Amino acid sequence: MKPVHLILLMVFLGIVAGLSGVDAVTGEEILRKVDANVKYDTIIYTGKMEIFINAKAAPRTKIMKTYGMGTQKAFVEFLNPEDKNTRYLKIDKKMWIYDGEEENVFLISGHMLKQGMMGSDVSYEDALESDGLYQKYNIEITGTETVDGRPCTIITLTAKVKEVSYEKRKIWVDTERFIGLKEEKYAKSGKLLKESRVLEVRKIGERYFPVKSEIADKLRKGSKTVFTMQDVQLDVPVSEKLFTMQNLQK
Amino acid sequence: MKKGYKRIVYLVLGAFLSMMAVGVPVEAAFDFSGSWRSDLAARQYELPVSEWKYGNRNTLRLNFKDSPGPAIKMEGSFDLLLLAGDDADAYPGQEHSFFIQDTRFTPVLETRKLYLSLFFDQCTFTLGRQIINYGVGYVFSPVDCFSAVNLQDPGLSRKGSDIIRVRIPLGDLAGIEGVTTVSTAGTNSASAVKVFGNLQGFDWSLTGIYKHPQEETLVGLSFKGDILLGVYGELVEHYGTLDNTTFFEGMAGVDYSFEINTSKLLLSAEYYYNGNPVNPNILTPEELLALNRIFLGEEYLFCQANYVYDEIRNFALNGIYNLAQKSWAGTLLFSYNIRQNTNLIFNTRYYSGDLNGRNIQYGPKAELGASVEVRF
């Protein structure tokens, strides 16, 4: 539930400190514990996005340096040769792209927000999602299940307002480490739209952090995006000036 | 190399070397990137006689960027071109041309960008050749007097201008900037001040421009945002001092996208109105150049449909229509990403009449093209 730079964190709802023992009894309380672990003031990391378009084609790889501040601001710069000097600036629910080749900045139109970012399975809308889950969804525990050998509580979110990207979401929360290990997102028709899984978790400081994840747009047959975060730094000094139009065009 | 441009190169290099000389630590490695592209084209001409001609354009693009300190950036982008056949014949400068059998070859060095930027807390200062995008229009941009779109490029890229630019931030998303062209010997020199920001979810800018040779002042407003569709526009009023005339110029654009099964369809359209259409027959080549405008007619329409089948296959169809002269140009383009860094591009274009009003009688009627592009 973090900004653009947290492409996967948003999808997986994130992370965990070493909280053990499940005192939480409601779905909302479990999610709030997950959220509490994801919370940070700043984040810096290098991301690697491998986009598998279909079963035959080799994956297309994007490398990006990402800076984030809270849930509202993010700055992403792509480093792979094909997208070099392409940058994203996210402030609240608006996103701007800088095309370094043509030295042009443009605001992403609202209708474009449903499209996959840089051809990935993560939409701009996913990336722009921030707080407000608790206001937008009814949250309840709907079962337990084992995911990758870890016991999980299944939390089901059902939309209570119209302004949501997904009508229903199911999250498998590892209730020992409080990490969302798996998530499914559904349309109003009940069709599964997106599925995500955490592939690797690391302990950073006192937190458990998902550093490798897989996101699949179920409408795109055979397509998935594997996102890996390297050199993750949490709560380190990050200048406010990074998140400005001036820096976007720097 | 033009005299005015040489001066810019020396200024930028001189300033950069001065920075190094005063002790700013310089990292040894520049950040290099680039691409190689080869375009093959077959073009049909009808005048003076109907015939097909063949051309080839090889472009090696080399980009570099270096920030020896947090307050300095130097960036450059150069195109090394080797034109052959029809592409070489159509190129205006042919002093370095040579022939192999009966085919003309022309080597060209084009500097797209070469500039130095200095970043201070209060402002950013830039000197050199830079691509200036002042407007919001994709094809039509009356507020953008610095960089006209290159219609010969199916990607509709823009060329750089030799400028001095100062940008002062007034907030995260707002600022004021001043730009002036350096080359006073040039014929398209202009100075501009722009105030920009984001209000009610829309990007806005208010621009004042003074065109030196024409002694003309422009006041422009541009915007981009969402009202169900993506909407954007530019409104410009011209005030001429020499002939004491005023006229309006404007463009409006919309875009929208749909998901079709697993694919995407992106649609966009732009309308352009020019309140002072120019008859190119009464102007000298120098005066035409000074206008620094591609579209001289009264009304134009641009439409584009882009069908993204997946991240590998992409179809685009676009057309520009000159409403007054009933002339148009259409392009159909298919690109195939065969590897991470390699694209194959096929295009076909058709020209009907004198699209841009420049009265070019002998341009191609149709074109078939194939390109390969490798990025590194």
XYZ file of C-alpha atoms in Angstrom:
626
model
C 0.000 0.000 0.000
C 2.820 2.289 -0.842
C 3.514 4.487 -3.762
C 4.889 3.890 -7.164
C 8.318 2.937 -6.058
C 6.726 0.167 -4.037
C 5.387 -1.494 -7.056
C 5.368 -4.735 -5.248
C 4.699 -3.522 -1.790
C 1.417 -2.119 -2.871
C 0.559 -5.357 -4.440
C 1.536 -7.466 -1.524
C 0.667 -5.143 1.219
C 3.971 -5.476 2.524
C 6.224 -6.292 5.221
C 6.868 -7.049 8.627
C 8.706 -6.478 11.721
C 9.347 -9.457 13.837
C 6.031 -9.394 15.489
C 4.988 -12.816 16.458
C 1.965 -14.157 18.104
C -1.429 -13.219 16.742
C -3.203 -10.999 19.134
C -5.197 -9.444 16.329
C -8.635 -10.881 15.987
C -10.127 -9.003 13.088
C -9.027 -8.749 9.498
C -8.568 -5.025 9.847
C -6.326 -5.441 12.841
C -4.171 -7.938 10.979
C -3.904 -5.593 8.003
C -3.035 -2.720 10.283
C -0.200 -4.800 11.722
C 0.995 -5.519 8.197
C 0.698 -1.819 7.422
C 2.573 -0.844 10.548
C 5.470 -2.902 9.333
C 5.445 -1.345 5.899
C 5.454 2.171 7.202
C 8.591 4.139 6.669
C 9.491 7.745 6.244
C 11.777 7.200 3.260
C 13.016 4.430 1.031
C 15.772 4.077 -1.560
C 16.372 0.991 -3.647
C 17.398 -0.290 -7.055
C 14.614 -2.230 -8.706
C 14.787 -4.843 -11.419
C 11.594 -5.538 -13.314
C 11.522 -8.628 -15.541
C 8.513 -8.583 -17.837
C 7.510 -11.963 -19.239
C 5.263 -11.172 -22.179
C 4.438 -14.708 -23.221
C 5.851 -18.201 -22.864
C 8.053 -17.905 -25.963
C 9.629 -14.460 -25.713
C 12.625 -13.722 -23.511
C 11.737 -11.361 -20.663
C 12.227 -7.619 -21.128
C 14.210 -6.215 -18.217
C 13.934 -2.740 -16.719
C 16.311 -1.412 -14.083
C 15.322 1.578 -11.987
C 16.598 3.658 -9.105
C 13.780 4.622 -6.792
C 13.369 7.154 -4.025
C 10.230 7.403 -1.933
C 8.960 9.630 0.837
C 6.014 8.424 2.876
C 3.089 7.189 0.858
C 2.667 10.268 -1.267
C 5.899 10.998 -3.089
C 8.114 8.923 -5.326
C 10.805 9.507 -7.911
C 11.903 6.746 -10.298
C 14.714 6.866 -12.840
C 15.150 4.040 -15.346
C 18.740 2.909 -15.910
C 18.524 0.209 -18.593
C 19.756 1.460 -22.006
C 16.385 1.239 -23.764
C 14.663 3.497 -21.248
C 17.606 5.525 -20.044
C 16.674 9.007 -18.829
C 13.012 8.100 -18.505
C 11.822 9.277 -15.109
C 8.583 9.207 -13.154
C 7.472 11.660 -10.523
C 4.511 10.744 -8.365
C 2.928 13.268 -6.029
C -0.315 12.226 -4.361
C -2.465 10.752 -7.140
C -0.798 12.487 -10.072
C 2.080 11.156 -12.094
C 4.395 12.839 -14.577
C 6.773 11.173 -17.019
C 9.973 12.771 -18.247
C 11.193 11.556 -21.629
C 14.898 12.375 -21.521
C 15.411 11.606 -25.204
C 13.013 14.386 -26.225
C 13.402 16.427 -23.006
C 9.671 16.452 -22.547
C 7.524 16.233 -19.419
C 3.925 15.144 -19.594
C 1.184 14.506 -17.106
C -0.243 10.995 -17.420
C -3.889 11.199 -18.467
C -6.421 9.598 -16.140
C -7.501 6.989 -18.674
C -3.903 5.819 -19.031
C -3.726 4.879 -15.378
C -5.226 1.449 -16.018
C -2.437 0.588 -18.471
C 0.641 -1.414 -17.458
C 3.636 0.657 -16.399
C 6.406 0.341 -18.980
C 4.643 -2.735 -20.368
C 4.588 -4.552 -17.043
C 1.686 -6.239 -15.267
C 1.546 -3.401 -12.748
C -0.776 -0.603 -13.775
C -0.177 3.058 -13.041
C -3.334 2.842 -10.952
C -1.768 0.136 -8.806
C 1.284 2.276 -8.439
C -0.691 5.348 -7.487
C -2.730 3.542 -4.894
C -2.082 4.844 -1.427
C -3.865 4.974 1.896
C -7.588 4.619 2.198
C -8.026 0.879 1.992
C -9.830 0.808 5.311
C -12.289 3.452 4.190
C -12.927 1.820 0.826
C -13.295 -1.844 1.747
C -15.106 -4.089 4.204
C -12.430 -6.311 5.684
C -12.963 -9.777 7.114
C -11.121 -12.992 7.854
C -12.334 -15.742 5.526
C -10.053 -18.657 6.330
C -6.592 -20.017 6.821
C -4.257 -21.666 4.348
C -0.592 -22.535 3.918
C 1.395 -20.562 1.346
C 4.934 -21.690 0.542
C 4.964 -23.724 3.725
C 3.927 -20.834 5.965
C 0.591 -20.620 7.754
C -1.482 -17.707 6.484
C -4.721 -16.022 7.401
C -6.885 -15.126 4.422
C -8.239 -11.581 4.571
C -10.986 -10.695 2.122
C -11.657 -7.079 1.188
C -14.960 -6.193 -0.438
C -15.489 -2.725 -1.884
C -17.940 -0.459 -0.106
C -17.434 2.504 -2.452
C -17.460 2.756 -6.229
C -14.097 4.509 -6.595
C -11.917 1.434 -6.339
C -9.817 -0.341 -8.931
C -10.834 -3.817 -7.741
C -14.176 -4.967 -6.384
C -12.704 -7.705 -4.209
C -9.242 -8.529 -2.911
C -7.976 -11.594 -1.063
C -4.751 -11.375 0.866
C -2.886 -14.290 2.397
C -1.096 -12.851 5.436
C 1.764 -14.728 7.071
C 0.609 -14.184 10.635
C 3.976 -14.985 12.169
C 5.860 -12.340 10.242
C 2.869 -10.244 9.168
C 3.677 -10.232 5.476
C 1.141 -10.387 2.695
C 2.534 -13.455 0.902
C -0.113 -13.657 -1.788
C -2.886 -11.446 -3.131
C -5.676 -11.865 -5.646
C -7.646 -8.957 -7.110
C -11.071 -9.455 -8.649
C -13.424 -7.534 -10.938
C -17.063 -6.908 -10.102
C -17.971 -9.893 -12.273
C -15.881 -12.093 -10.001
C -13.183 -12.554 -12.631
C -9.641 -12.792 -11.285
C -7.717 -9.793 -12.654
C -4.370 -9.884 -10.910
C -2.413 -12.254 -8.744
C 0.777 -11.579 -6.870
C 3.142 -13.621 -4.716
C 6.177 -12.828 -2.610
C 9.141 -14.907 -3.740
C 11.790 -13.738 -1.299
C 11.814 -12.041 2.090
C 14.827 -10.492 3.783
C 15.353 -9.078 7.222
C 16.319 -5.414 6.999
C 17.062 -3.998 10.409
C 14.244 -5.244 12.590
C 11.845 -5.759 9.697
C 11.109 -8.581 7.340
C 10.906 -7.107 3.891
C 9.680 -8.757 0.664
C 12.449 -8.137 -1.865
C 11.299 -10.318 -4.732
C 7.757 -10.660 -5.966
C 5.782 -11.869 -8.935
C 2.753 -10.081 -10.350
C 0.544 -11.595 -13.025
C -2.151 -9.776 -14.973
C -4.537 -12.684 -15.432
C -6.102 -11.038 -18.498
C -2.778 -11.274 -20.304
C -2.169 -14.940 -21.009
C 1.286 -16.147 -20.049
C 2.335 -12.713 -18.877
C 3.894 -11.909 -15.532
C 6.288 -9.427 -13.995
C 8.986 -10.376 -11.513
C 10.152 -7.468 -9.404
C 13.353 -7.573 -7.378
C 14.510 -4.882 -4.979
C 18.215 -4.534 -4.304
C 20.170 -2.331 -1.907
C 17.037 -1.417 0.007
C 17.538 1.434 2.475
C 14.719 2.394 4.810
C 14.333 5.604 6.759
C 17.505 7.190 5.453
C 17.766 10.921 4.665
C 16.156 11.774 1.303
C 15.931 15.364 0.076
C 12.458 16.832 -0.492
C 13.901 18.446 -3.615
C 13.951 15.070 -5.358
C 10.177 15.177 -5.641
C 9.901 18.325 -7.708
C 9.369 19.269 -11.329
C 12.812 20.854 -11.253
C 14.456 17.558 -10.357
C 12.350 15.618 -12.847
C 13.890 17.677 -15.639
C 17.371 17.756 -14.139
C 29.699 23.971 -38.863
C 27.777 27.228 -38.683
C 29.588 30.160 -37.106
C 26.903 30.801 -34.468
C 26.820 27.174 -33.485
C 30.615 26.965 -33.168
C 30.384 29.785 -30.655
C 27.897 27.797 -28.550
C 30.087 24.721 -28.579
C 33.080 26.751 -27.438
C 31.032 28.508 -24.751
C 29.734 25.245 -23.329
C 33.074 23.490 -23.454
C 34.817 26.553 -22.033
C 32.392 26.778 -19.142
C 32.730 23.078 -18.460
C 36.509 23.196 -18.470
C 36.418 26.238 -16.182
C 34.348 24.256 -13.690
C 36.906 21.514 -13.756
C 39.727 23.990 -13.401
C 38.327 25.537 -10.228
C 38.528 22.230 -8.479
C 35.162 20.575 -8.919
C 35.940 16.860 -8.679
C 35.267 15.188 -12.007
C 34.459 11.513 -12.217
C 36.373 9.875 -15.008
C 33.456 8.015 -16.561
C 30.829 9.736 -18.634
C 27.482 8.053 -18.841
C 27.239 6.899 -22.451
C 24.271 5.526 -24.312
C 23.127 5.473 -27.889
C 21.483 3.707 -30.742
C 22.086 2.638 -34.279
C 19.292 2.796 -36.779
C 19.083 2.025 -40.464
C 16.094 3.179 -42.509
C 15.472 1.877 -45.990
C 12.843 3.640 -48.059
C 11.294 3.396 -51.488
C 9.531 6.608 -52.535
C 7.263 7.308 -55.431
C 7.516 10.716 -57.090
C 5.037 11.971 -59.643
C 6.699 15.227 -60.642
C 8.349 16.011 -62.953
C 7.882 12.365 -64.036
C 6.488 9.383 -62.200
C 9.266 7.208 -60.788
C 10.368 5.286 -57.707
C 13.542 6.258 -55.871
C 15.373 4.408 -53.151
C 17.070 5.831 -50.124
C 18.914 4.733 -47.039
C 19.598 6.610 -43.815
C 22.006 5.167 -41.273
C 22.019 6.948 -37.934
C 24.495 6.343 -35.165
C 23.248 8.313 -32.155
C 25.699 8.872 -29.332
C 24.501 10.365 -26.071
C 26.535 11.315 -23.077
C 25.760 12.805 -19.717
C 28.006 13.717 -16.856
C 27.414 15.316 -13.494
C 30.834 15.993 -12.027
C 29.167 17.569 -9.024
C 25.634 17.815 -7.636
C 25.297 21.305 -9.101
C 26.524 20.627 -12.615
C 25.365 18.575 -15.561
C 26.671 18.389 -19.090
C 24.685 16.519 -21.684
C 25.116 15.890 -25.378
C 23.513 13.917 -28.157
C 25.003 13.609 -31.623
C 23.732 11.933 -34.754
C 26.297 10.620 -37.198
C 24.388 10.096 -40.405
C 25.268 8.412 -43.623
C 22.629 9.158 -46.219
C 22.429 7.323 -49.490
C 20.383 7.557 -52.660
C 17.173 9.540 -52.358
C 17.894 10.512 -48.745
C 21.229 12.007 -49.793
C 19.704 13.752 -52.822
C 17.048 15.394 -50.633
C 19.464 16.600 -47.947
C 20.065 20.364 -48.231
C 23.822 20.348 -47.560
C 25.798 18.240 -50.007
C 29.338 19.632 -49.807
C 30.662 16.352 -48.378
C 28.787 14.101 -50.794
C 30.557 11.411 -52.757
C 29.386 8.925 -55.356
C 29.731 5.192 -55.616
C 28.695 4.279 -59.115
C 25.690 6.576 -59.631
C 24.510 6.649 -56.016
C 25.106 9.740 -53.907
C 26.316 9.291 -50.318
C 26.335 12.146 -47.821
C 27.890 11.964 -44.362
C 26.368 14.382 -41.839
C 27.054 15.246 -38.216
C 24.033 16.686 -36.409
C 24.173 17.944 -32.864
C 20.807 17.331 -31.248
C 21.876 18.463 -27.798
C 24.977 19.894 -26.203
C 24.445 21.882 -23.069
C 25.693 22.671 -19.634
C 23.339 23.093 -16.693
C 24.182 24.625 -13.350
C 21.860 23.936 -10.440
C 21.538 26.417 -7.623
C 19.032 26.474 -4.763
C 17.197 29.403 -6.313
C 17.442 28.528 -10.003
C 18.754 26.320 -12.769
C 20.873 27.846 -15.501
C 21.325 26.125 -18.880
C 23.480 27.115 -21.815
C 23.781 25.306 -25.120
C 21.665 23.338 -27.547
C 18.635 21.790 -25.943
C 15.268 20.471 -27.096
C 12.704 22.908 -25.765
C 9.173 21.609 -25.425
C 7.136 24.646 -24.522
C 3.742 23.394 -25.488
C 1.524 20.416 -24.818
C 0.611 19.523 -28.403
C 2.000 16.366 -29.919
C 2.103 17.681 -33.484
C 0.691 21.206 -33.349
C 2.154 23.529 -30.769
C 1.673 27.226 -31.478
C 3.193 28.226 -28.162
C 6.391 26.343 -28.943
C 8.440 28.757 -31.008
C 11.741 26.999 -30.328
C 11.430 23.412 -31.528
C 9.208 22.547 -34.458
C 8.235 18.938 -35.001
C 10.190 17.016 -37.648
C 7.566 15.758 -40.087
C 10.107 13.633 -41.944
C 10.514 11.490 -38.842
C 7.694 8.960 -38.375
C 8.329 9.362 -34.635
C 7.629 13.114 -34.977
C 10.705 14.129 -32.988
C 11.823 17.713 -32.363
C 15.146 19.360 -33.006
C 17.284 21.255 -30.519
C 17.690 25.024 -30.253
C 20.696 27.046 -29.148
C 19.493 28.724 -25.979
C 20.199 30.278 -22.630
C 17.616 29.193 -20.084
C 16.967 30.109 -16.476
C 14.385 28.226 -14.435
C 13.293 29.373 -10.981
C 11.185 26.943 -8.915
C 8.161 28.395 -7.133
C 7.095 25.120 -5.530
C 7.235 21.375 -6.171
C 5.295 21.630 -9.419
C 5.477 25.318 -10.225
C 8.080 27.675 -11.528
C 9.025 30.484 -13.813
C 11.511 30.229 -16.618
C 13.119 32.436 -19.188
C 14.597 31.258 -22.468
C 16.380 33.142 -25.196
C 18.040 31.874 -28.326
C 21.742 32.623 -28.431
C 22.359 32.860 -32.122
C 21.488 36.459 -32.955
C 22.866 35.879 -36.442
C 20.190 33.234 -36.869
C 16.825 34.095 -38.236
C 14.628 32.357 -35.709
C 15.781 34.035 -32.530
C 13.206 34.524 -29.813
C 12.967 35.148 -26.098
C 10.297 33.783 -23.807
C 9.121 33.808 -20.222
C 6.870 31.064 -18.926
C 5.061 30.649 -15.621
C 3.854 27.113 -14.985
C 2.143 25.098 -12.272
C -0.513 22.556 -11.425
C -3.939 23.727 -10.349
C -7.092 21.633 -9.845
C -5.303 18.618 -11.310
C -4.431 20.469 -14.518
C -0.954 21.482 -15.647
C -1.110 25.159 -16.682
C 1.359 27.558 -18.203
C 1.253 31.194 -19.230
C 3.870 32.230 -21.752
C 5.092 35.504 -23.181
C 7.310 35.321 -26.269
C 9.105 37.964 -28.276
C 10.303 37.044 -31.761
C 13.211 39.313 -32.536
C 13.365 39.402 -36.345
C 9.621 39.851 -36.771
C 9.329 42.206 -33.781
C 6.313 40.193 -32.770
C 4.979 39.488 -29.280
C 3.022 36.347 -28.423
C 1.002 35.665 -25.313
C 0.046 32.052 -24.811
C -1.873 29.857 -22.405
C -1.547 26.076 -22.341
C -3.226 23.383 -20.250
C -3.381 19.615 -19.854
C -5.637 17.541 -17.623
C -8.644 15.246 -17.512
C -12.351 15.715 -18.117
C -13.232 12.059 -18.684
C -10.973 12.241 -21.733
C -7.460 13.564 -21.572
C -7.729 17.176 -22.773
C -5.078 19.710 -23.650
C -4.746 22.906 -25.560
C -2.808 26.023 -26.419
C -4.201 29.503 -27.040
C -1.890 32.127 -28.481
C -2.470 35.767 -29.419
C 0.061 37.418 -31.730
C 0.812 41.165 -31.632
C 2.915 42.312 -34.587
C 4.860 45.562 -34.245
C 6.073 45.873 -37.827
C 2.738 45.486 -39.559
C 0.583 46.333 -36.531
C -1.488 43.178 -36.892
C -2.920 40.879 -34.281
C -4.152 37.376 -34.822
C -5.091 34.234 -32.920
C -3.506 30.821 -33.136
C -4.656 27.812 -31.157
C -4.817 24.073 -30.831
C -7.001 21.650 -28.918
C -6.335 17.987 -28.334
C -8.025 14.987 -26.774
C -6.848 11.481 -26.044
C -8.369 8.322 -24.693
C -7.443 4.671 -24.331
C -9.385 1.413 -24.241
C -8.501 -2.081 -23.269
C -9.519 -4.600 -25.932
C -9.153 -8.038 -24.395
C -5.511 -7.969 -23.418
C -4.483 -5.227 -25.844
C -4.672 -1.467 -25.705
C -6.009 1.055 -28.160
C -4.870 4.624 -27.671
C -6.671 7.327 -29.641
C -5.704 10.962 -29.959
C -6.742 13.915 -32.068
C -5.547 17.493 -32.413
C -7.081 20.488 -34.174
C -5.003 23.504 -35.136
C -6.192 26.954 -36.168
C -3.914 29.623 -37.599
C -5.516 33.075 -37.874
C -2.796 34.334 -40.167
C -2.160 31.739 -42.872
C 0.956 32.442 -44.881
C 1.339 32.218 -48.627
C 4.816 30.765 -49.017
C 5.050 31.987 -52.600
C 5.511 35.587 -51.472
C 8.253 34.798 -48.974
C 11.967 34.335 -49.503
C 13.577 31.120 -48.196
C 15.097 33.211 -45.385
C 11.699 34.598 -44.419
C 10.223 31.097 -44.464
C 13.028 29.912 -42.203
C 12.479 32.852 -39.867
C 8.861 31.797 -39.363
C 10.194 28.569 -37.848
C 6.812 27.002 -38.460
C 5.961 23.774 -40.208
C 2.269 24.405 -40.797
C 1.488 27.585 -42.686
C -2.141 26.910 -43.668
C -5.286 27.965 -41.801
C -6.678 24.748 -40.317
C -5.269 21.297 -39.700
C -6.427 18.095 -38.085
C -4.256 15.313 -36.716
C -5.605 11.908 -35.696
C -3.786 8.889 -34.384
C -4.748 5.372 -33.387
C -2.150 3.308 -31.628
C -2.910 -0.377 -31.124
C -0.570 -1.980 -28.625
C -1.113 -5.707 -29.101
C 1.490 -6.439 -26.449
C 4.857 -5.092 -25.400
C 6.365 -6.662 -28.518
C 3.923 -5.697 -31.278
C 2.581 -2.227 -31.877
C 0.565 -0.726 -34.738
C 0.081 2.996 -35.286
C -1.996 4.818 -37.868
C -1.939 8.585 -38.084
C -2.968 11.283 -40.468
C -2.556 15.030 -40.804
C -5.177 16.862 -42.831
C -4.953 20.394 -44.188
C -8.606 21.446 -44.107
C -8.219 24.502 -46.329
C -6.256 22.854 -49.114
C -7.867 19.413 -48.728
C -4.435 17.839 -48.635
C -3.275 15.168 -46.233
C -0.538 12.781 -45.244
C -1.074 9.400 -43.648
C 1.318 6.975 -41.994
C 0.830 3.349 -41.034
C 3.517 1.969 -38.789
C 4.207 -1.453 -37.313
C 6.973 -2.020 -34.816
C 8.207 -5.354 -33.534
C 10.498 -5.602 -30.544
C 12.530 -8.665 -31.522
C 14.942 -8.416 -28.594
C 15.237 -6.334 -25.449
C 17.114 -3.601 -27.305
C 16.207 -4.248 -30.932
C 13.182 -3.054 -32.870
C 12.049 -3.704 -36.411
C 9.837 -0.966 -37.817
C 7.844 -0.995 -41.034
C 5.992 2.020 -42.318
C 4.083 3.221 -45.285
C 3.201 6.856 -45.914
C 1.046 8.596 -48.443
C 1.008 12.296 -49.273
C -1.882 13.974 -50.972
C -1.125 17.512 -52.082
C 0.792 20.278 -50.363
C 0.267 19.448 -46.720
C 2.234 22.101 -44.888
C 1.613 24.979 -47.240
C 5.254 25.345 -48.187
C 4.376 24.801 -51.811
C 6.778 21.926 -52.234
C 5.885 20.605 -55.680
C 8.338 17.797 -55.951
C 7.922 15.899 -52.697
C 7.230 12.158 -52.662
C 3.715 10.877 -53.214
C 4.143 7.611 -51.372
C 6.746 5.867 -49.293
C 7.446 2.335 -48.129
C 10.003 1.951 -45.385
C 11.688 -0.625 -43.197
C 13.988 0.141 -40.279
C 16.030 -1.659 -37.704
C 17.009 0.043 -34.460
C 19.425 -1.207 -31.813
C 19.843 0.634 -28.530
C 22.872 0.373 -26.321
